[in-house]
Amino acid sequence: MTLADDIEMVRGHVSLGRRHIAQQRERVAVLERLELPADKALELLDLFERMQDLHEVHLSRLLARAEDRKAAKMPPHIC
């Protein structure tokens, strides 16, 4: 798998994670509106948010690696 493939895959994870978090926040809101127990839903939301943080850090590292590779291939600037 190439670096570009890795970046594309992790971008997908980040995007999917954002959707999961939004959906879970809505579920929590519904439970709270109905005055139903939301403890487990909140725990799951916390887990989703922690996983999202990891995905975003991973993406940042991959993008930085891609930038480093791009910079290494550029000829030196002539001033």
mmCIF file with all atom_site columns, N, CA and C in Angstrom:
data_model
loop_
_atom_site.group_PDB
_atom_site.id
_atom_site.type_symbol
_atom_site.label_atom_id
_atom_site.label_alt_id
_atom_site.label_comp_id
_atom_site.label_asym_id
_atom_site.label_entity_id
_atom_site.label_seq_id
_atom_site.pdbx_PDB_ins_code
_atom_site.Cartn_x
_atom_site.Cartn_y
_atom_site.Cartn_z
_atom_site.occupancy
_atom_site.B_iso_or_equiv
_atom_site.pdbx_formal_charge
_atom_site.auth_seq_id
_atom_site.auth_comp_id
_atom_site.auth_asym_id
_atom_site.auth_atom_id
_atom_site.pdbx_PDB_model_num
ATOM 1   N N  . MET A 1 1  ? 0.852   -1.178 0.000  1.00 0.00 ? 1  MET A N  1
ATOM 2   C CA . MET A 1 1  ? 0.000   0.000  0.000  1.00 0.00 ? 1  MET A CA 1
ATOM 3   C C  . MET A 1 1  ? 0.898   1.241  0.000  1.00 0.00 ? 1  MET A C  1
ATOM 4   N N  . THR A 1 2  ? 0.592   2.173  -0.867 1.00 0.00 ? 2  THR A N  1
ATOM 5   C CA . THR A 1 2  ? 1.398   3.388  -0.956 1.00 0.00 ? 2  THR A CA 1
ATOM 6   C C  . THR A 1 2  ? 0.965   4.393  0.109  1.00 0.00 ? 2  THR A C  1
ATOM 7   N N  . LEU A 1 3  ? 1.799   5.408  0.302  1.00 0.00 ? 3  LEU A N  1
ATOM 8   C CA . LEU A 1 3  ? 1.464   6.471  1.248  1.00 0.00 ? 3  LEU A CA 1
ATOM 9   C C  . LEU A 1 3  ? 0.158   7.148  0.832  1.00 0.00 ? 3  LEU A C  1
ATOM 10  N N  . ALA A 1 4  ? -0.009  7.385  -0.461 1.00 0.00 ? 4  ALA A N  1
ATOM 11  C CA . ALA A 1 4  ? -1.256  8.003  -0.945 1.00 0.00 ? 4  ALA A CA 1
ATOM 12  C C  . ALA A 1 4  ? -2.464  7.124  -0.624 1.00 0.00 ? 4  ALA A C  1
ATOM 13  N N  . ASP A 1 5  ? -2.301  5.818  -0.753 1.00 0.00 ? 5  ASP A N  1
ATOM 14  C CA . ASP A 1 5  ? -3.387  4.891  -0.404 1.00 0.00 ? 5  ASP A CA 1
ATOM 15  C C  . ASP A 1 5  ? -3.707  4.971  1.083  1.00 0.00 ? 5  ASP A C  1
ATOM 16  N N  . ASP A 1 6  ? -2.661  5.016  1.904  1.00 0.00 ? 6  ASP A N  1
ATOM 17  C CA . ASP A 1 6  ? -2.852  5.126  3.355  1.00 0.00 ? 6  ASP A CA 1
ATOM 18  C C  . ASP A 1 6  ? -3.599  6.409  3.707  1.00 0.00 ? 6  ASP A C  1
ATOM 19  N N  . ILE A 1 7  ? -3.198  7.508  3.077  1.00 0.00 ? 7  ILE A N  1
ATOM 20  C CA . ILE A 1 7  ? -3.843  8.794  3.350  1.00 0.00 ? 7  ILE A CA 1
ATOM 21  C C  . ILE A 1 7  ? -5.313  8.726  2.968  1.00 0.00 ? 7  ILE A C  1
ATOM 22  N N  . GLU A 1 8  ? -5.604  8.169  1.812  1.00 0.00 ? 8  GLU A N  1
ATOM 23  C CA . GLU A 1 8  ? -6.997  8.054  1.367  1.00 0.00 ? 8  GLU A CA 1
ATOM 24  C C  . GLU A 1 8  ? -7.814  7.186  2.328  1.00 0.00 ? 8  GLU A C  1
ATOM 25  N N  . MET A 1 9  ? -7.245  6.080  2.780  1.00 0.00 ? 9  MET A N  1
ATOM 26  C CA . MET A 1 9  ? -7.935  5.190  3.703  1.00 0.00 ? 9  MET A CA 1
ATOM 27  C C  . MET A 1 9  ? -8.228  5.900  5.028  1.00 0.00 ? 9  MET A C  1
ATOM 28  N N  . VAL A 1 10 ? -7.233  6.596  5.562  1.00 0.00 ? 10 VAL A N  1
ATOM 29  C CA . VAL A 1 10 ? -7.419  7.259  6.853  1.00 0.00 ? 10 VAL A CA 1
ATOM 30  C C  . VAL A 1 10 ? -8.367  8.447  6.715  1.00 0.00 ? 10 VAL A C  1
ATOM 31  N N  . ARG A 1 11 ? -8.352  9.126  5.582  1.00 0.00 ? 11 ARG A N  1
ATOM 32  C CA . ARG A 1 11 ? -9.353  10.184 5.356  1.00 0.00 ? 11 ARG A CA 1
ATOM 33  C C  . ARG A 1 11 ? -10.760 9.595  5.414  1.00 0.00 ? 11 ARG A C  1
ATOM 34  N N  . GLY A 1 12 ? -10.918 8.402  4.877  1.00 0.00 ? 12 GLY A N  1
ATOM 35  C CA . GLY A 1 12 ? -12.207 7.719  4.968  1.00 0.00 ? 12 GLY A CA 1
ATOM 36  C C  . GLY A 1 12 ? -12.580 7.411  6.406  1.00 0.00 ? 12 GLY A C  1
ATOM 37  N N  . HIS A 1 13 ? -11.595 6.983  7.204  1.00 0.00 ? 13 HIS A N  1
ATOM 38  C CA . HIS A 1 13 ? -11.854 6.707  8.619  1.00 0.00 ? 13 HIS A CA 1
ATOM 39  C C  . HIS A 1 13 ? -12.273 7.976  9.348  1.00 0.00 ? 13 HIS A C  1
ATOM 40  N N  . VAL A 1 14 ? -11.601 9.079  9.049  1.00 0.00 ? 14 VAL A N  1
ATOM 41  C CA . VAL A 1 14 ? -11.927 10.362 9.691  1.00 0.00 ? 14 VAL A CA 1
ATOM 42  C C  . VAL A 1 14 ? -13.346 10.778 9.317  1.00 0.00 ? 14 VAL A C  1
ATOM 43  N N  . SER A 1 15 ? -13.681 10.668 8.044  1.00 0.00 ? 15 SER A N  1
ATOM 44  C CA . SER A 1 15 ? -15.014 11.047 7.581  1.00 0.00 ? 15 SER A CA 1
ATOM 45  C C  . SER A 1 15 ? -16.094 10.169 8.215  1.00 0.00 ? 15 SER A C  1
ATOM 46  N N  . LEU A 1 16 ? -15.866 8.875  8.221  1.00 0.00 ? 16 LEU A N  1
ATOM 47  C CA . LEU A 1 16 ? -16.826 7.944  8.819  1.00 0.00 ? 16 LEU A CA 1
ATOM 48  C C  . LEU A 1 16 ? -16.958 8.198  10.317 1.00 0.00 ? 16 LEU A C  1
ATOM 49  N N  . GLY A 1 17 ? -15.839 8.462  10.964 1.00 0.00 ? 17 GLY A N  1
ATOM 50  C CA . GLY A 1 17 ? -15.870 8.762  12.399 1.00 0.00 ? 17 GLY A CA 1
ATOM 51  C C  . GLY A 1 17 ? -16.704 9.994  12.715 1.00 0.00 ? 17 GLY A C  1
ATOM 52  N N  . ARG A 1 18 ? -16.585 11.013 11.873 1.00 0.00 ? 18 ARG A N  1
ATOM 53  C CA . ARG A 1 18 ? -17.389 12.233 12.074 1.00 0.00 ? 18 ARG A CA 1
ATOM 54  C C  . ARG A 1 18 ? -18.874 11.922 11.972 1.00 0.00 ? 18 ARG A C  1
ATOM 55  N N  . ARG A 1 19 ? -19.230 11.089 11.009 1.00 0.00 ? 19 ARG A N  1
ATOM 56  C CA . ARG A 1 19 ? -20.645 10.713 10.866 1.00 0.00 ? 19 ARG A CA 1
ATOM 57  C C  . ARG A 1 19 ? -21.119 9.916  12.081 1.00 0.00 ? 19 ARG A C  1
ATOM 58  N N  . HIS A 1 20 ? -20.310 8.977  12.535 1.00 0.00 ? 20 HIS A N  1
ATOM 59  C CA . HIS A 1 20 ? -20.692 8.186  13.713 1.00 0.00 ? 20 HIS A CA 1
ATOM 60  C C  . HIS A 1 20 ? -20.888 9.070  14.934 1.00 0.00 ? 20 HIS A C  1
ATOM 61  N N  . ILE A 1 21 ? -19.989 10.020 15.123 1.00 0.00 ? 21 ILE A N  1
ATOM 62  C CA . ILE A 1 21 ? -20.089 10.924 16.278 1.00 0.00 ? 21 ILE A CA 1
ATOM 63  C C  . ILE A 1 21 ? -21.365 11.759 16.183 1.00 0.00 ? 21 ILE A C  1
ATOM 64  N N  . ALA A 1 22 ? -21.652 12.298 15.010 1.00 0.00 ? 22 ALA A N  1
ATOM 65  C CA . ALA A 1 22 ? -22.870 13.102 14.836 1.00 0.00 ? 22 ALA A CA 1
ATOM 66  C C  . ALA A 1 22 ? -24.114 12.263 15.118 1.00 0.00 ? 22 ALA A C  1
ATOM 67  N N  . GLN A 1 23 ? -24.136 11.045 14.609 1.00 0.00 ? 23 GLN A N  1
ATOM 68  C CA . GLN A 1 23 ? -25.287 10.167 14.833 1.00 0.00 ? 23 GLN A CA 1
ATOM 69  C C  . GLN A 1 23 ? -25.427 9.828  16.316 1.00 0.00 ? 23 GLN A C  1
ATOM 70  N N  . GLN A 1 24 ? -24.308 9.564  16.971 1.00 0.00 ? 24 GLN A N  1
ATOM 71  C CA . GLN A 1 24 ? -24.373 9.195  18.389 1.00 0.00 ? 24 GLN A CA 1
ATOM 72  C C  . GLN A 1 24 ? -24.809 10.387 19.235 1.00 0.00 ? 24 GLN A C  1
ATOM 73  N N  . ARG A 1 25 ? -24.362 11.581 18.875 1.00 0.00 ? 25 ARG A N  1
ATOM 74  C CA . ARG A 1 25 ? -24.816 12.783 19.606 1.00 0.00 ? 25 ARG A CA 1
ATOM 75  C C  . ARG A 1 25 ? -26.327 12.941 19.466 1.00 0.00 ? 25 ARG A C  1
ATOM 76  N N  . GLU A 1 26 ? -26.842 12.657 18.289 1.00 0.00 ? 26 GLU A N  1
ATOM 77  C CA . GLU A 1 26 ? -28.285 12.737 18.088 1.00 0.00 ? 26 GLU A CA 1
ATOM 78  C C  . GLU A 1 26 ? -29.003 11.688 18.937 1.00 0.00 ? 26 GLU A C  1
ATOM 79  N N  . ARG A 1 27 ? -28.466 10.491 18.999 1.00 0.00 ? 27 ARG A N  1
ATOM 80  C CA . ARG A 1 27 ? -29.074 9.445  19.840 1.00 0.00 ? 27 ARG A CA 1
ATOM 81  C C  . ARG A 1 27 ? -29.103 9.869  21.303 1.00 0.00 ? 27 ARG A C  1
ATOM 82  N N  . VAL A 1 28 ? -27.997 10.434 21.763 1.00 0.00 ? 28 VAL A N  1
ATOM 83  C CA . VAL A 1 28 ? -27.931 10.909 23.151 1.00 0.00 ? 28 VAL A CA 1
ATOM 84  C C  . VAL A 1 28 ? -28.981 11.990 23.381 1.00 0.00 ? 28 VAL A C  1
ATOM 85  N N  . ALA A 1 29 ? -29.093 12.912 22.443 1.00 0.00 ? 29 ALA A N  1
ATOM 86  C CA . ALA A 1 29 ? -30.073 13.995 22.579 1.00 0.00 ? 29 ALA A CA 1
ATOM 87  C C  . ALA A 1 29 ? -31.497 13.441 22.659 1.00 0.00 ? 29 ALA A C  1
ATOM 88  N N  . VAL A 1 30 ? -31.796 12.457 21.836 1.00 0.00 ? 30 VAL A N  1
ATOM 89  C CA . VAL A 1 30 ? -33.133 11.849 21.852 1.00 0.00 ? 30 VAL A CA 1
ATOM 90  C C  . VAL A 1 30 ? -33.394 11.182 23.203 1.00 0.00 ? 30 VAL A C  1
ATOM 91  N N  . LEU A 1 31 ? -32.426 10.423 23.677 1.00 0.00 ? 31 LEU A N  1
ATOM 92  C CA . LEU A 1 31 ? -32.583 9.760  24.976 1.00 0.00 ? 31 LEU A CA 1
ATOM 93  C C  . LEU A 1 31 ? -32.810 10.780 26.083 1.00 0.00 ? 31 LEU A C  1
ATOM 94  N N  . GLU A 1 32 ? -32.035 11.858 26.053 1.00 0.00 ? 32 GLU A N  1
ATOM 95  C CA . GLU A 1 32 ? -32.178 12.881 27.092 1.00 0.00 ? 32 GLU A CA 1
ATOM 96  C C  . GLU A 1 32 ? -33.518 13.603 26.985 1.00 0.00 ? 32 GLU A C  1
ATOM 97  N N  . ARG A 1 33 ? -33.976 13.880 25.760 1.00 0.00 ? 33 ARG A N  1
ATOM 98  C CA . ARG A 1 33 ? -35.291 14.516 25.578 1.00 0.00 ? 33 ARG A CA 1
ATOM 99  C C  . ARG A 1 33 ? -36.405 13.641 26.139 1.00 0.00 ? 33 ARG A C  1
ATOM 100 N N  . LEU A 1 34 ? -36.250 12.327 25.944 1.00 0.00 ? 34 LEU A N  1
ATOM 101 C CA . LEU A 1 34 ? -37.255 11.383 26.437 1.00 0.00 ? 34 LEU A CA 1
ATOM 102 C C  . LEU A 1 34 ? -37.046 11.018 27.903 1.00 0.00 ? 34 LEU A C  1
ATOM 103 N N  . GLU A 1 35 ? -36.023 11.627 28.497 1.00 0.00 ? 35 GLU A N  1
ATOM 104 C CA . GLU A 1 35 ? -35.669 11.359 29.893 1.00 0.00 ? 35 GLU A CA 1
ATOM 105 C C  . GLU A 1 35 ? -35.426 9.878  30.148 1.00 0.00 ? 35 GLU A C  1
ATOM 106 N N  . LEU A 1 36 ? -34.719 9.269  29.177 1.00 0.00 ? 36 LEU A N  1
ATOM 107 C CA . LEU A 1 36 ? -34.331 7.866  29.301 1.00 0.00 ? 36 LEU A CA 1
ATOM 108 C C  . LEU A 1 36 ? -32.848 7.799  29.665 1.00 0.00 ? 36 LEU A C  1
ATOM 109 N N  . PRO A 1 37 ? -32.411 6.665  30.220 1.00 0.00 ? 37 PRO A N  1
ATOM 110 C CA . PRO A 1 37 ? -30.995 6.538  30.571 1.00 0.00 ? 37 PRO A CA 1
ATOM 111 C C  . PRO A 1 37 ? -30.103 6.693  29.339 1.00 0.00 ? 37 PRO A C  1
ATOM 112 N N  . ALA A 1 38 ? -29.096 7.525  29.481 1.00 0.00 ? 38 ALA A N  1
ATOM 113 C CA . ALA A 1 38 ? -28.194 7.785  28.357 1.00 0.00 ? 38 ALA A CA 1
ATOM 114 C C  . ALA A 1 38 ? -26.745 7.439  28.691 1.00 0.00 ? 38 ALA A C  1
ATOM 115 N N  . ASP A 1 39 ? -26.528 6.827  29.855 1.00 0.00 ? 39 ASP A N  1
ATOM 116 C CA . ASP A 1 39 ? -25.156 6.553  30.298 1.00 0.00 ? 39 ASP A CA 1
ATOM 117 C C  . ASP A 1 39 ? -24.354 5.745  29.280 1.00 0.00 ? 39 ASP A C  1
ATOM 118 N N  . LYS A 1 40 ? -24.909 4.654  28.824 1.00 0.00 ? 40 LYS A N  1
ATOM 119 C CA . LYS A 1 40 ? -24.187 3.794  27.869 1.00 0.00 ? 40 LYS A CA 1
ATOM 120 C C  . LYS A 1 40 ? -23.979 4.512  26.538 1.00 0.00 ? 40 LYS A C  1
ATOM 121 N N  . ALA A 1 41 ? -24.969 5.262  26.102 1.00 0.00 ? 41 ALA A N  1
ATOM 122 C CA . ALA A 1 41 ? -24.838 6.016  24.852 1.00 0.00 ? 41 ALA A CA 1
ATOM 123 C C  . ALA A 1 41 ? -23.742 7.072  24.977 1.00 0.00 ? 41 ALA A C  1
ATOM 124 N N  . LEU A 1 42 ? -23.633 7.691  26.149 1.00 0.00 ? 42 LEU A N  1
ATOM 125 C CA . LEU A 1 42 ? -22.578 8.679  26.384 1.00 0.00 ? 42 LEU A CA 1
ATOM 126 C C  . LEU A 1 42 ? -21.206 8.018  26.441 1.00 0.00 ? 42 LEU A C  1
ATOM 127 N N  . GLU A 1 43 ? -21.143 6.833  27.023 1.00 0.00 ? 43 GLU A N  1
ATOM 128 C CA . GLU A 1 43 ? -19.867 6.101  27.046 1.00 0.00 ? 43 GLU A CA 1
ATOM 129 C C  . GLU A 1 43 ? -19.419 5.765  25.628 1.00 0.00 ? 43 GLU A C  1
ATOM 130 N N  . LEU A 1 44 ? -20.363 5.344  24.805 1.00 0.00 ? 44 LEU A N  1
ATOM 131 C CA . LEU A 1 44 ? -20.033 5.020  23.420 1.00 0.00 ? 44 LEU A CA 1
ATOM 132 C C  . LEU A 1 44 ? -19.606 6.280  22.658 1.00 0.00 ? 44 LEU A C  1
ATOM 133 N N  . LEU A 1 45 ? -20.281 7.389  22.906 1.00 0.00 ? 45 LEU A N  1
ATOM 134 C CA . LEU A 1 45 ? -19.896 8.655  22.285 1.00 0.00 ? 45 LEU A CA 1
ATOM 135 C C  . LEU A 1 45 ? -18.466 9.023  22.680 1.00 0.00 ? 45 LEU A C  1
ATOM 136 N N  . ASP A 1 46 ? -18.137 8.859  23.939 1.00 0.00 ? 46 ASP A N  1
ATOM 137 C CA . ASP A 1 46 ? -16.776 9.145  24.399 1.00 0.00 ? 46 ASP A CA 1
ATOM 138 C C  . ASP A 1 46 ? -15.757 8.262  23.679 1.00 0.00 ? 46 ASP A C  1
ATOM 139 N N  . LEU A 1 47 ? -16.080 6.998  23.524 1.00 0.00 ? 47 LEU A N  1
ATOM 140 C CA . LEU A 1 47 ? -15.198 6.080  22.799 1.00 0.00 ? 47 LEU A CA 1
ATOM 141 C C  . LEU A 1 47 ? -15.027 6.524  21.348 1.00 0.00 ? 47 LEU A C  1
ATOM 142 N N  . PHE A 1 48 ? -16.129 6.869  20.700 1.00 0.00 ? 48 PHE A N  1
ATOM 143 C CA . PHE A 1 48 ? -16.053 7.355  19.311 1.00 0.00 ? 48 PHE A CA 1
ATOM 144 C C  . PHE A 1 48 ? -15.161 8.591  19.221 1.00 0.00 ? 48 PHE A C  1
ATOM 145 N N  . GLU A 1 49 ? -15.309 9.508  20.168 1.00 0.00 ? 49 GLU A N  1
ATOM 146 C CA . GLU A 1 49 ? -14.517 10.741 20.133 1.00 0.00 ? 49 GLU A CA 1
ATOM 147 C C  . GLU A 1 49 ? -13.033 10.463 20.361 1.00 0.00 ? 49 GLU A C  1
ATOM 148 N N  . ARG A 1 50 ? -12.723 9.537  21.250 1.00 0.00 ? 50 ARG A N  1
ATOM 149 C CA . ARG A 1 50 ? -11.314 9.181  21.465 1.00 0.00 ? 50 ARG A CA 1
ATOM 150 C C  . ARG A 1 50 ? -10.729 8.496  20.239 1.00 0.00 ? 50 ARG A C  1
ATOM 151 N N  . MET A 1 51 ? -11.507 7.635  19.602 1.00 0.00 ? 51 MET A N  1
ATOM 152 C CA . MET A 1 51 ? -11.041 6.987  18.371 1.00 0.00 ? 51 MET A CA 1
ATOM 153 C C  . MET A 1 51 ? -10.847 8.020  17.261 1.00 0.00 ? 51 MET A C  1
ATOM 154 N N  . GLN A 1 52 ? -11.741 8.989  17.206 1.00 0.00 ? 52 GLN A N  1
ATOM 155 C CA . GLN A 1 52 ? -11.628 10.038 16.194 1.00 0.00 ? 52 GLN A CA 1
ATOM 156 C C  . GLN A 1 52 ? -10.332 10.825 16.381 1.00 0.00 ? 52 GLN A C  1
ATOM 157 N N  . ASP A 1 53 ? -10.005 11.121 17.629 1.00 0.00 ? 53 ASP A N  1
ATOM 158 C CA . ASP A 1 53 ? -8.740  11.809 17.905 1.00 0.00 ? 53 ASP A CA 1
ATOM 159 C C  . ASP A 1 53 ? -7.560  11.011 17.358 1.00 0.00 ? 53 ASP A C  1
ATOM 160 N N  . LEU A 1 54 ? -7.582  9.700  17.560 1.00 0.00 ? 54 LEU A N  1
ATOM 161 C CA . LEU A 1 54 ? -6.499  8.853  17.058 1.00 0.00 ? 54 LEU A CA 1
ATOM 162 C C  . LEU A 1 54 ? -6.450  8.858  15.532 1.00 0.00 ? 54 LEU A C  1
ATOM 163 N N  . HIS A 1 55 ? -7.604  8.786  14.893 1.00 0.00 ? 55 HIS A N  1
ATOM 164 C CA . HIS A 1 55 ? -7.644  8.823  13.419 1.00 0.00 ? 55 HIS A CA 1
ATOM 165 C C  . HIS A 1 55 ? -7.090  10.149 12.899 1.00 0.00 ? 55 HIS A C  1
ATOM 166 N N  . GLU A 1 56 ? -7.455  11.247 13.553 1.00 0.00 ? 56 GLU A N  1
ATOM 167 C CA . GLU A 1 56 ? -7.002  12.553 13.089 1.00 0.00 ? 56 GLU A CA 1
ATOM 168 C C  . GLU A 1 56 ? -5.500  12.738 13.300 1.00 0.00 ? 56 GLU A C  1
ATOM 169 N N  . VAL A 1 57 ? -4.967  12.220 14.402 1.00 0.00 ? 57 VAL A N  1
ATOM 170 C CA . VAL A 1 57 ? -3.518  12.267 14.617 1.00 0.00 ? 57 VAL A CA 1
ATOM 171 C C  . VAL A 1 57 ? -2.811  11.426 13.552 1.00 0.00 ? 57 VAL A C  1
ATOM 172 N N  . HIS A 1 58 ? -3.353  10.259 13.286 1.00 0.00 ? 58 HIS A N  1
ATOM 173 C CA . HIS A 1 58 ? -2.779  9.382  12.258 1.00 0.00 ? 58 HIS A CA 1
ATOM 174 C C  . HIS A 1 58 ? -2.755  10.095 10.908 1.00 0.00 ? 58 HIS A C  1
ATOM 175 N N  . LEU A 1 59 ? -3.867  10.734 10.538 1.00 0.00 ? 59 LEU A N  1
ATOM 176 C CA . LEU A 1 59 ? -3.926  11.458 9.270  1.00 0.00 ? 59 LEU A CA 1
ATOM 177 C C  . LEU A 1 59 ? -2.904  12.591 9.245  1.00 0.00 ? 59 LEU A C  1
ATOM 178 N N  . SER A 1 60 ? -2.783  13.321 10.322 1.00 0.00 ? 60 SER A N  1
ATOM 179 C CA . SER A 1 60 ? -1.805  14.415 10.391 1.00 0.00 ? 60 SER A CA 1
ATOM 180 C C  . SER A 1 60 ? -0.390  13.902 10.179 1.00 0.00 ? 60 SER A C  1
ATOM 181 N N  . ARG A 1 61 ? -0.079  12.779 10.779 1.00 0.00 ? 61 ARG A N  1
ATOM 182 C CA . ARG A 1 61 ? 1.259   12.201 10.614 1.00 0.00 ? 61 ARG A CA 1
ATOM 183 C C  . ARG A 1 61 ? 1.508   11.764 9.179  1.00 0.00 ? 61 ARG A C  1
ATOM 184 N N  . LEU A 1 62 ? 0.511   11.146 8.565  1.00 0.00 ? 62 LEU A N  1
ATOM 185 C CA . LEU A 1 62 ? 0.667   10.727 7.175  1.00 0.00 ? 62 LEU A CA 1
ATOM 186 C C  . LEU A 1 62 ? 0.830   11.926 6.251  1.00 0.00 ? 62 LEU A C  1
ATOM 187 N N  . LEU A 1 63 ? 0.045   12.967 6.478  1.00 0.00 ? 63 LEU A N  1
ATOM 188 C CA . LEU A 1 63 ? 0.164   14.165 5.650  1.00 0.00 ? 63 LEU A CA 1
ATOM 189 C C  . LEU A 1 63 ? 1.519   14.835 5.827  1.00 0.00 ? 63 LEU A C  1
ATOM 190 N N  . ALA A 1 64 ? 2.024   14.844 7.052  1.00 0.00 ? 64 ALA A N  1
ATOM 191 C CA . ALA A 1 64 ? 3.354   15.410 7.300  1.00 0.00 ? 64 ALA A CA 1
ATOM 192 C C  . ALA A 1 64 ? 4.419   14.589 6.588  1.00 0.00 ? 64 ALA A C  1
ATOM 193 N N  . ARG A 1 65 ? 4.288   13.276 6.615  1.00 0.00 ? 65 ARG A N  1
ATOM 194 C CA . ARG A 1 65 ? 5.235   12.409 5.922  1.00 0.00 ? 65 ARG A CA 1
ATOM 195 C C  . ARG A 1 65 ? 5.206   12.679 4.418  1.00 0.00 ? 65 ARG A C  1
ATOM 196 N N  . ALA A 1 66 ? 4.016   12.871 3.873  1.00 0.00 ? 66 ALA A N  1
ATOM 197 C CA . ALA A 1 66 ? 3.888   13.171 2.449  1.00 0.00 ? 66 ALA A CA 1
ATOM 198 C C  . ALA A 1 66 ? 4.548   14.509 2.121  1.00 0.00 ? 66 ALA A C  1
ATOM 199 N N  . GLU A 1 67 ? 4.362   15.487 2.979  1.00 0.00 ? 67 GLU A N  1
ATOM 200 C CA . GLU A 1 67 ? 5.001   16.798 2.769  1.00 0.00 ? 67 GLU A CA 1
ATOM 201 C C  . GLU A 1 67 ? 6.518   16.684 2.834  1.00 0.00 ? 67 GLU A C  1
ATOM 202 N N  . ASP A 1 68 ? 7.014   15.899 3.786  1.00 0.00 ? 68 ASP A N  1
ATOM 203 C CA . ASP A 1 68 ? 8.464   15.697 3.904  1.00 0.00 ? 68 ASP A CA 1
ATOM 204 C C  . ASP A 1 68 ? 9.025   15.067 2.637  1.00 0.00 ? 68 ASP A C  1
ATOM 205 N N  . ARG A 1 69 ? 8.325   14.079 2.119  1.00 0.00 ? 69 ARG A N  1
ATOM 206 C CA . ARG A 1 69 ? 8.778   13.411 0.887  1.00 0.00 ? 69 ARG A CA 1
ATOM 207 C C  . ARG A 1 69 ? 8.742   14.376 -0.293 1.00 0.00 ? 69 ARG A C  1
ATOM 208 N N  . LYS A 1 70 ? 7.708   15.187 -0.343 1.00 0.00 ? 70 LYS A N  1
ATOM 209 C CA . LYS A 1 70 ? 7.576   16.164 -1.422 1.00 0.00 ? 70 LYS A CA 1
ATOM 210 C C  . LYS A 1 70 ? 8.712   17.187 -1.345 1.00 0.00 ? 70 LYS A C  1
ATOM 211 N N  . ALA A 1 71 ? 9.009   17.664 -0.136 1.00 0.00 ? 71 ALA A N  1
ATOM 212 C CA . ALA A 1 71 ? 10.070  18.651 0.049  1.00 0.00 ? 71 ALA A CA 1
ATOM 213 C C  . ALA A 1 71 ? 11.439  18.054 -0.285 1.00 0.00 ? 71 ALA A C  1
ATOM 214 N N  . ALA A 1 72 ? 11.642  16.793 0.015  1.00 0.00 ? 72 ALA A N  1
ATOM 215 C CA . ALA A 1 72 ? 12.921  16.150 -0.247 1.00 0.00 ? 72 ALA A CA 1
ATOM 216 C C  . ALA A 1 72 ? 13.169  16.003 -1.748 1.00 0.00 ? 72 ALA A C  1
ATOM 217 N N  . LYS A 1 73 ? 12.118  15.941 -2.536 1.00 0.00 ? 73 LYS A N  1
ATOM 218 C CA . LYS A 1 73 ? 12.248  15.778 -3.979 1.00 0.00 ? 73 LYS A CA 1
ATOM 219 C C  . LYS A 1 73 ? 12.426  17.103 -4.711 1.00 0.00 ? 73 LYS A C  1
ATOM 220 N N  . MET A 1 74 ? 12.135  18.219 -4.028 1.00 0.00 ? 74 MET A N  1
ATOM 221 C CA . MET A 1 74 ? 12.241  19.534 -4.661 1.00 0.00 ? 74 MET A CA 1
ATOM 222 C C  . MET A 1 74 ? 13.695  19.968 -4.756 1.00 0.00 ? 74 MET A C  1
ATOM 223 N N  . PRO A 1 75 ? 14.050  20.571 -5.873 1.00 0.00 ? 75 PRO A N  1
ATOM 224 C CA . PRO A 1 75 ? 15.413  21.086 -5.982 1.00 0.00 ? 75 PRO A CA 1
ATOM 225 C C  . PRO A 1 75 ? 15.600  22.274 -5.049 1.00 0.00 ? 75 PRO A C  1
ATOM 226 N N  . PRO A 1 76 ? 16.847  22.509 -4.608 1.00 0.00 ? 76 PRO A N  1
ATOM 227 C CA . PRO A 1 76 ? 17.079  23.654 -3.706 1.00 0.00 ? 76 PRO A CA 1
ATOM 228 C C  . PRO A 1 76 ? 16.725  24.967 -4.413 1.00 0.00 ? 76 PRO A C  1
ATOM 229 N N  . HIS A 1 77 ? 16.242  25.916 -3.621 1.00 0.00 ? 77 HIS A N  1
ATOM 230 C CA . HIS A 1 77 ? 15.875  27.221 -4.177 1.00 0.00 ? 77 HIS A CA 1
ATOM 231 C C  . HIS A 1 77 ? 17.127  28.039 -4.438 1.00 0.00 ? 77 HIS A C  1
ATOM 232 N N  . ILE A 1 78 ? 17.112  28.746 -5.558 1.00 0.00 ? 78 ILE A N  1
ATOM 233 C CA . ILE A 1 78 ? 18.229  29.619 -5.896 1.00 0.00 ? 78 ILE A CA 1
ATOM 234 C C  . ILE A 1 78 ? 17.793  31.031 -5.575 1.00 0.00 ? 78 ILE A C  1
ATOM 235 N N  . CYS A 1 79 ? 18.521  31.675 -4.713 1.00 0.00 ? 79 CYS A N  1
ATOM 236 C CA . CYS A 1 79 ? 18.167  33.046 -4.306 1.00 0.00 ? 79 CYS A CA 1
ATOM 237 C C  . CYS A 1 79 ? 18.931  34.064 -5.089 1.00 0.00 ? 79 CYS A C  1
#
